[in-house]
Coordinates of C-alpha atoms and ligand atoms in Angstrom, one line a residue:
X13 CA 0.0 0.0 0.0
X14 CA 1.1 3.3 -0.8
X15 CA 0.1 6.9 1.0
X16 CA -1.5 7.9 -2.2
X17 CA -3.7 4.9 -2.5
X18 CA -4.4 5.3 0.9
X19 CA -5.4 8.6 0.4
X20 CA -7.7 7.7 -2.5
X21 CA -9.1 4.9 -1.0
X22 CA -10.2 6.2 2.1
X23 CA -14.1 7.4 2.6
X24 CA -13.9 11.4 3.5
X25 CA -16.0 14.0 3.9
X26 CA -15.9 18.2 2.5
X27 CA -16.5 20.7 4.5
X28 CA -15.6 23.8 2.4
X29 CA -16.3 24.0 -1.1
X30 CA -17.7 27.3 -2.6
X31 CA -20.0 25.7 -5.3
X32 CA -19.4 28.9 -7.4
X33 CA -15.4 28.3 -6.9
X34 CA -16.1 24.6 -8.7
X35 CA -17.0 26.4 -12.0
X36 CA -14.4 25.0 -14.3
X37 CA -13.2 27.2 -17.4
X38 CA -14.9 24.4 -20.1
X39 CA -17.9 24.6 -18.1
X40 CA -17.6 28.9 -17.8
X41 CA -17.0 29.3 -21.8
X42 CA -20.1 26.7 -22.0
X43 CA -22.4 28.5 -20.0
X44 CA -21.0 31.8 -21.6
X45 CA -22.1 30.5 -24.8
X46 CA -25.4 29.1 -23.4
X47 CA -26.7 32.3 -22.2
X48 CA -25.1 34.8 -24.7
X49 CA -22.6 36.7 -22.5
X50 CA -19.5 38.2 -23.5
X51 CA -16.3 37.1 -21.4
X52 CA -12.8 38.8 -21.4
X53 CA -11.2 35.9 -22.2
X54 CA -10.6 34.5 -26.0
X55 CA -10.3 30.8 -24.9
X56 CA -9.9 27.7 -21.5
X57 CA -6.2 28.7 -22.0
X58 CA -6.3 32.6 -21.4
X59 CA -8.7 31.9 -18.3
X60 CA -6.7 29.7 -16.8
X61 CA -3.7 31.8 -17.3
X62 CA -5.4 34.7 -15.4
X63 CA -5.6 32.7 -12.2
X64 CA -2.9 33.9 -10.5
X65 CA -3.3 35.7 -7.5
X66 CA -1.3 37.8 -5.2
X67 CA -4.2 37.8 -2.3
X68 CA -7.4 37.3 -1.7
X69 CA -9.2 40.0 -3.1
X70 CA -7.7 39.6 -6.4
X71 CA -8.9 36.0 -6.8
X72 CA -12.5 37.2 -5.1
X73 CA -12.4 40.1 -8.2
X74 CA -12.3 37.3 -11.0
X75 CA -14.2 34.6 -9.3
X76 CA -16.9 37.0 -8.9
X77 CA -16.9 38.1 -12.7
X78 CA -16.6 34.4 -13.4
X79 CA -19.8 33.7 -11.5
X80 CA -21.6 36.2 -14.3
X81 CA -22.4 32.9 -16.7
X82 CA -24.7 31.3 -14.2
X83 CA -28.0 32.5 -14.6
X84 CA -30.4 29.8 -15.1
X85 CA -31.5 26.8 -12.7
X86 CA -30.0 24.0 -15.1
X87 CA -26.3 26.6 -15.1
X88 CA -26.6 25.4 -10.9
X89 CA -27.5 21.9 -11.6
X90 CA -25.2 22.1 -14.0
X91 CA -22.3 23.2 -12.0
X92 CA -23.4 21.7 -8.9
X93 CA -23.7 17.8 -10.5
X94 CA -20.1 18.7 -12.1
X95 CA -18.4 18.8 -9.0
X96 CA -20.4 16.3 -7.3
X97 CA -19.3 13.7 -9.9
X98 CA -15.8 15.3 -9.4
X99 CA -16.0 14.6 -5.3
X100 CA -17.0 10.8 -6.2
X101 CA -13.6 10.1 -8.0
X102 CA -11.9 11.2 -4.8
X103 CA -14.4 8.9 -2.6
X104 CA -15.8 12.3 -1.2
X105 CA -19.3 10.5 0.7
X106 CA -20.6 13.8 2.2
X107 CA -20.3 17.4 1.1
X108 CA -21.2 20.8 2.8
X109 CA -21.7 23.5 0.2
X110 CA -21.2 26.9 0.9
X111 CA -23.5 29.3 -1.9
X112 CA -23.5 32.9 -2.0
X113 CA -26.8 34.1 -2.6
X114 CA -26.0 37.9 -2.9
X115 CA -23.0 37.0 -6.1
X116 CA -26.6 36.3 -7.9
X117 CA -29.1 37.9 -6.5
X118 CA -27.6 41.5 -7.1
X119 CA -27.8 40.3 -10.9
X120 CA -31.3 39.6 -10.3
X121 CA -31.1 35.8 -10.4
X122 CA -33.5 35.0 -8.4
X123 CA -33.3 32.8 -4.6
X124 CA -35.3 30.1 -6.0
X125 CA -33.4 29.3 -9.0
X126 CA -30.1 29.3 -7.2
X127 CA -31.4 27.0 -4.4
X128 CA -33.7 25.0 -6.6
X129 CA -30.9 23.9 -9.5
X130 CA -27.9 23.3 -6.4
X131 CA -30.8 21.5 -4.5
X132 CA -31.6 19.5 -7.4
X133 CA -28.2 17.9 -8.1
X134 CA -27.5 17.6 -4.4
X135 CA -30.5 14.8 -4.6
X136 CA -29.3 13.2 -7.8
X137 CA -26.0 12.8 -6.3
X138 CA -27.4 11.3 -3.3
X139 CA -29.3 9.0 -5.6
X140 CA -27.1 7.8 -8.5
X141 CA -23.2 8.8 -6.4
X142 CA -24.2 8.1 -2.7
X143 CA -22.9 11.7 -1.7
X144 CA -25.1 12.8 1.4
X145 CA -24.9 16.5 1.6
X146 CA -26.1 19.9 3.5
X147 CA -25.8 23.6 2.3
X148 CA -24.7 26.2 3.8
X149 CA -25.6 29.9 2.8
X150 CA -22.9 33.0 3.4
X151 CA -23.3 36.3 3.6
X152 CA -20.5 38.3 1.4
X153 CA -19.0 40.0 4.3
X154 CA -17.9 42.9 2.3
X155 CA -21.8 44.3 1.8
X156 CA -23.8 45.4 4.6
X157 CA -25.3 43.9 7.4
X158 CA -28.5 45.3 6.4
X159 CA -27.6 43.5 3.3
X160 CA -27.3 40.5 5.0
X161 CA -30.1 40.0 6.8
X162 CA -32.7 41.0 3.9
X163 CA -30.6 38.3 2.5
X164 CA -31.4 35.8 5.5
X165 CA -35.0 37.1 5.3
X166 CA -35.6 35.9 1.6
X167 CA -33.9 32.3 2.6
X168 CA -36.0 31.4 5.4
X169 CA -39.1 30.5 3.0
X170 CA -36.4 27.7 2.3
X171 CA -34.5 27.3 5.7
X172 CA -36.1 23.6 5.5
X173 CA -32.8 23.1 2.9
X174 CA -30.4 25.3 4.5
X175 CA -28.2 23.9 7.4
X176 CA -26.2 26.4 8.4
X177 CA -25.1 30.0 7.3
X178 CA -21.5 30.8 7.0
X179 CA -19.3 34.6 6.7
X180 CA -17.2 34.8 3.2
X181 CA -15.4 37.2 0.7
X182 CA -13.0 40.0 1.8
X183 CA -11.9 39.1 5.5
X184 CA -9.8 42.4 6.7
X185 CA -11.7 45.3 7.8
X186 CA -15.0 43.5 8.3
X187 CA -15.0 41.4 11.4
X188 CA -17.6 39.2 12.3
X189 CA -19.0 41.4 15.0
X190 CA -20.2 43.2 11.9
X191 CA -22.8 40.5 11.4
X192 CA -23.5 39.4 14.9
X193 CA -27.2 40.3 14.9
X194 CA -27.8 39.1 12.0
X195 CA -26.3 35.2 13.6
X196 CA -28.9 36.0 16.4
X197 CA -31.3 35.9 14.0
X198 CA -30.4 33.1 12.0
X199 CA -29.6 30.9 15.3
X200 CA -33.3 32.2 16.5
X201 CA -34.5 30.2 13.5
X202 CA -32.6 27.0 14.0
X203 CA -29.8 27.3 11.6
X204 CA -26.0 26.5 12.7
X205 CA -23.4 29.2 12.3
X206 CA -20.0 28.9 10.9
X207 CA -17.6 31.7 9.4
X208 CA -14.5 32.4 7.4
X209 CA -11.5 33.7 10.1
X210 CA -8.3 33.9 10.4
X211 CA -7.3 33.5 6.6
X212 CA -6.0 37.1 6.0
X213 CA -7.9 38.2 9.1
X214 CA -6.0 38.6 12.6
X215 CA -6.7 35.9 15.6
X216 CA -9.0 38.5 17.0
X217 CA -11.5 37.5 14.4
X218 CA -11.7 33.8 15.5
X219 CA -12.0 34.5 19.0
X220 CA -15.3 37.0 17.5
X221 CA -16.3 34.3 15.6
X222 CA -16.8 32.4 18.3
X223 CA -17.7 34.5 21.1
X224 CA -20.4 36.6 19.1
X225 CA -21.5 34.6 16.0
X226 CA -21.3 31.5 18.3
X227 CA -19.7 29.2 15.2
X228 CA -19.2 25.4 15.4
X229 CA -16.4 25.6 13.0
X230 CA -14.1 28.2 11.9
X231 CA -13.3 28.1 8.4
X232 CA -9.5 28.4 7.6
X233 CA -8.7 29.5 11.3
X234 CA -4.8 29.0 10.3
X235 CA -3.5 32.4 12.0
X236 CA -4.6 30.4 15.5
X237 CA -1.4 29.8 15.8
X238 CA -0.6 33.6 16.6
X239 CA -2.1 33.5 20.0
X240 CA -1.4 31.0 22.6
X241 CA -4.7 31.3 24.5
X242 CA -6.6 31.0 21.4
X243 CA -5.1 28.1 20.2
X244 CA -5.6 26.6 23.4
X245 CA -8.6 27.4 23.3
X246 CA -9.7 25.4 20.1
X247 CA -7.8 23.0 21.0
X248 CA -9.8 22.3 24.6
X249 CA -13.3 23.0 22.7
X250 CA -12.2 21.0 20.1
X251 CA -13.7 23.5 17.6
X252 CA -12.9 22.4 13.8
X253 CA -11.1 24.4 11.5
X254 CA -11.7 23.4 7.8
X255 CA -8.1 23.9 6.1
X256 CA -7.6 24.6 2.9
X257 CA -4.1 24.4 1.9
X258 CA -3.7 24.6 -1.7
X259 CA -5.9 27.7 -1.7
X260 CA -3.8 29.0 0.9
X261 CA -0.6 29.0 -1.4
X262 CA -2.4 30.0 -4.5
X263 CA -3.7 33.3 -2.5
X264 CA -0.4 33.8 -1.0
X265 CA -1.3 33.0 3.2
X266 CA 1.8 30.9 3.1
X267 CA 4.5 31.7 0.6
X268 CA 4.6 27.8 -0.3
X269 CA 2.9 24.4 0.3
X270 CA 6.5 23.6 2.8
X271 CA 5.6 26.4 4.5
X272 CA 2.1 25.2 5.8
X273 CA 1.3 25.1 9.4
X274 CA -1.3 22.3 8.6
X275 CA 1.4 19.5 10.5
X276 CA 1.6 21.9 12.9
X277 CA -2.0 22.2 14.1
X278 CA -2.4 18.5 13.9
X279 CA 0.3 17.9 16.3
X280 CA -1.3 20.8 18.3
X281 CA -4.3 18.5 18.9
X282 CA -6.7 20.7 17.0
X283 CA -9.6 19.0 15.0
X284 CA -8.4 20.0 11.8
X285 CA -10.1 19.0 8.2
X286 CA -8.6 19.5 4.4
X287 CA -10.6 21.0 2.1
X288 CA -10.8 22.5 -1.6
X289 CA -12.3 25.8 -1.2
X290 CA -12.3 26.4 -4.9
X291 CA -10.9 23.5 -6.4
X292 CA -11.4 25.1 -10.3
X293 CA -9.2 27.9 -9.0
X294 CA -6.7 26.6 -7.3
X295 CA -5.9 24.0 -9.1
X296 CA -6.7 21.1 -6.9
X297 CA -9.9 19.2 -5.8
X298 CA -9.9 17.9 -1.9
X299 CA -7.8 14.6 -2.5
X300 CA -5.0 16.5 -4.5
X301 CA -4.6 18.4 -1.2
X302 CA -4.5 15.6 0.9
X303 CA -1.9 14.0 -1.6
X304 CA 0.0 17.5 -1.8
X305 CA 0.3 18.1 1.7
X306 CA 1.2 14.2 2.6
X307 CA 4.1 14.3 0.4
X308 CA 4.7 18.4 0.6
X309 CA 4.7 18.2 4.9
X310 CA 5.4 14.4 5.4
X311 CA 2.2 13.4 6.8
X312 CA 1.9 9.9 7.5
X313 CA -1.2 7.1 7.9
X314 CA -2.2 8.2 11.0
X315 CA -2.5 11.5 10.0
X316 CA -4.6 11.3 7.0
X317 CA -6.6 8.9 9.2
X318 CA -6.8 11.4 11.5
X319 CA -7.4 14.4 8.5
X320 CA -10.4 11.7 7.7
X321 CA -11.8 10.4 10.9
X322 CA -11.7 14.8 11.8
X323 CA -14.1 15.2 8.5
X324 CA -16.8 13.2 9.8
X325 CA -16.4 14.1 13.2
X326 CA -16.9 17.8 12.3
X327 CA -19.2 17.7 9.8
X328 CA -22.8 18.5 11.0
X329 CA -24.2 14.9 10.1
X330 CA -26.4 13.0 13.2
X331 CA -24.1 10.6 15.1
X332 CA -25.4 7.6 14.1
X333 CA -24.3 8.6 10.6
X334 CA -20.7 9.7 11.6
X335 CA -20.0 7.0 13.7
X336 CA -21.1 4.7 10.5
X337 CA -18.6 6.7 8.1
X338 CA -16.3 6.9 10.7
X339 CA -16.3 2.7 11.1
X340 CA -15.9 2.1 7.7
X341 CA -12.7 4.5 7.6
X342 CA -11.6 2.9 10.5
X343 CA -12.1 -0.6 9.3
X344 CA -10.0 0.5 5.5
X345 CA -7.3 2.1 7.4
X346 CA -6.8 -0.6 9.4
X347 CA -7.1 -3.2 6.1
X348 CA -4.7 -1.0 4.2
X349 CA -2.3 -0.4 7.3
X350 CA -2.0 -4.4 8.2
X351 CA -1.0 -5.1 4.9
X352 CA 1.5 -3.1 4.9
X353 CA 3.0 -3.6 7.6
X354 CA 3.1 -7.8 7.1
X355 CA 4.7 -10.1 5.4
X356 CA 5.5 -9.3 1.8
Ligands
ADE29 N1 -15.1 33.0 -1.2 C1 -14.7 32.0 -1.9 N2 -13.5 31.5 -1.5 C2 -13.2 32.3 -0.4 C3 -12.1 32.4 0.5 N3 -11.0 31.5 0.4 N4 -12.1 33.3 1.5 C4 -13.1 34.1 1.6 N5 -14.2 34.1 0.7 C5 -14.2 33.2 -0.2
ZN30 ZN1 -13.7 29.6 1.6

């Protein structure tokens, strides 16, 4: 057995995709076509050359003008079944999916539409790729609050499909105590709360994340390691931080993938998960990472068990589901390990 069969073989869960940040540049010159817009790029090659980034907000600039093709319900089945089909290669068994309502609405695409072609695909997968799934809505932190919670107000007709909502786009200068009323609200309606902190954002936004938008996981959360009571902290709640590595050198958080603290706040004892974030952008769906960082950082078996056993564990699936995943993992890492490990 090698790492990277190990890797590919092994059941695992997502727990931070942007479904708009799947939308691969065949599909985007497709869609283009489909609905008669004009993009600034000639061909697949030119797009792809333009995805280099030297921070966040210039990726957010062009994955924002990218998200311009989808305007129908079929452009979200459409993109939505793409990656799902994508996940199965990988042996992905459950997804979370963040989707940014306000990227479409402001284009006047309407709510229903959005949630009605990703809700779609999410049941076909379930059906014809065993893929169980939940969505997750975020609010674009750079707009309003006001912004927001019109936003939250026009969901809840829906909040039947919607799990959780989630804090996303340009981190610095808008903190997540910008949005804590509107998290009142949506906790007051039963949905679960997660955000985007400490990616560009200082430690100082985690510890708000928590404290006033009451998250059960922060997403990214690598600064953590900048503050010793924080990161004790997480470590004692065992709140999970969903990682994203390869994003994280493509938008320049760490200079290289060598230069990832990912080891580091595994050994820490943190719940830590690997994730795509926007696997058409930065060049690597959620078992590339894995494969990247193992041979990038070293990792060994029981860390991607760990990585894996952490994805279920912090993914908001019922216990009797996760312990299920999580015994079937346990049962192939022990197969694959044994093997190994005996005679030849
Ligand atoms: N939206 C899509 N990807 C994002 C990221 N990595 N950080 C913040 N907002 C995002
Ligand atoms: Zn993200």
């Amino acid at each position: 057995m090698t790492l990277a069969e190990l890797i590919r073989r092994i059941p695992k869960a997502e727990l931070h995709l942007h479904i708009e940040g799947t939308l691969e540049p065949e599909l985007m010159m497709a869609l283009a076509r489909r609905n008669h817009i004009t993009l600034p790029y000639a061909d697949i090659n030119e797009i792809r050359s333009a995805y280099e980034f030297s921070n966040l907000q210039s990726f957010l600039d062009i994955y924002y003008a990218g998200a311009r093709v989808l305007q129908t319900e079929r452009d979200f089945y459409d993109l939505t079944y793409a990656y799902l089909e994508r996940a199965a290669q990988d042996n992905v068994r459950h997804v979370e999916i963040f989707f940014d309502p306000q990227t479409h609405t402001e284009r006047n695409v309407s709510f229903r539409k959005v949630i009605d072609g990703i809700c779609s695909a999410l049941h076909k997968g379930e059906d014809d790729l065993g893929i169980s799934s939940r969505l997750i809505m975020c609010f674009l932190r750079h707009l309003s609050a006001a912004d927001a919670l019109a936003t939250l107000e026009e969901a809840l007709p829906f909040k039947d499909r919607i799990t959780a909502v989630g804090l996303d786009s340009s981190e610095v200068g808008h903190p997540p105590s910008k949005f804590a009323a509107v998290f009142d609200r949506a906790r007051s309606q039963g949905l679960l709360t997660v955000a985007h902190a400490g990616e560009e954002g200082p430690p100082a936004y985690i510890v708000e994340a928590l404290d006033l938008l009451k998250v059960r996981r922060i997403d990214h959360g690598v600064r953590c390691l900048e503050d010793p009571a924080l990161l004790a902290r997480l470590v004692k709640e065992q709140v999970p931080l969903t990682v994203c590595p390869l994003s994280n050198v493509k938008l320049r958080v760490f200079k290289t993938l060598a230069q990832h603290n990912l080891k580091r706040l595994l050994d820490a004892g943190l719940c830590v998960t690997v994730n795509s974030d926007d696997p058409a952008y930065f060049g690597g769906y959620v078992g590339e990472n894995y494969l990247r960082c193992q041979e990038t950082l070293g990792l060994d078996a029981d860390d991607i068990h760990a990585l894996a056993r952490n994805s279920f564990q912090a993914s908001f699936l019922d216990d009797a589901d996760k312990a299920r995943h999580i015994r079937e993992l346990d049962a192939l890492v022990s197969e694959m390990t044994n093997r190994r490990s005996g005679p030849a």
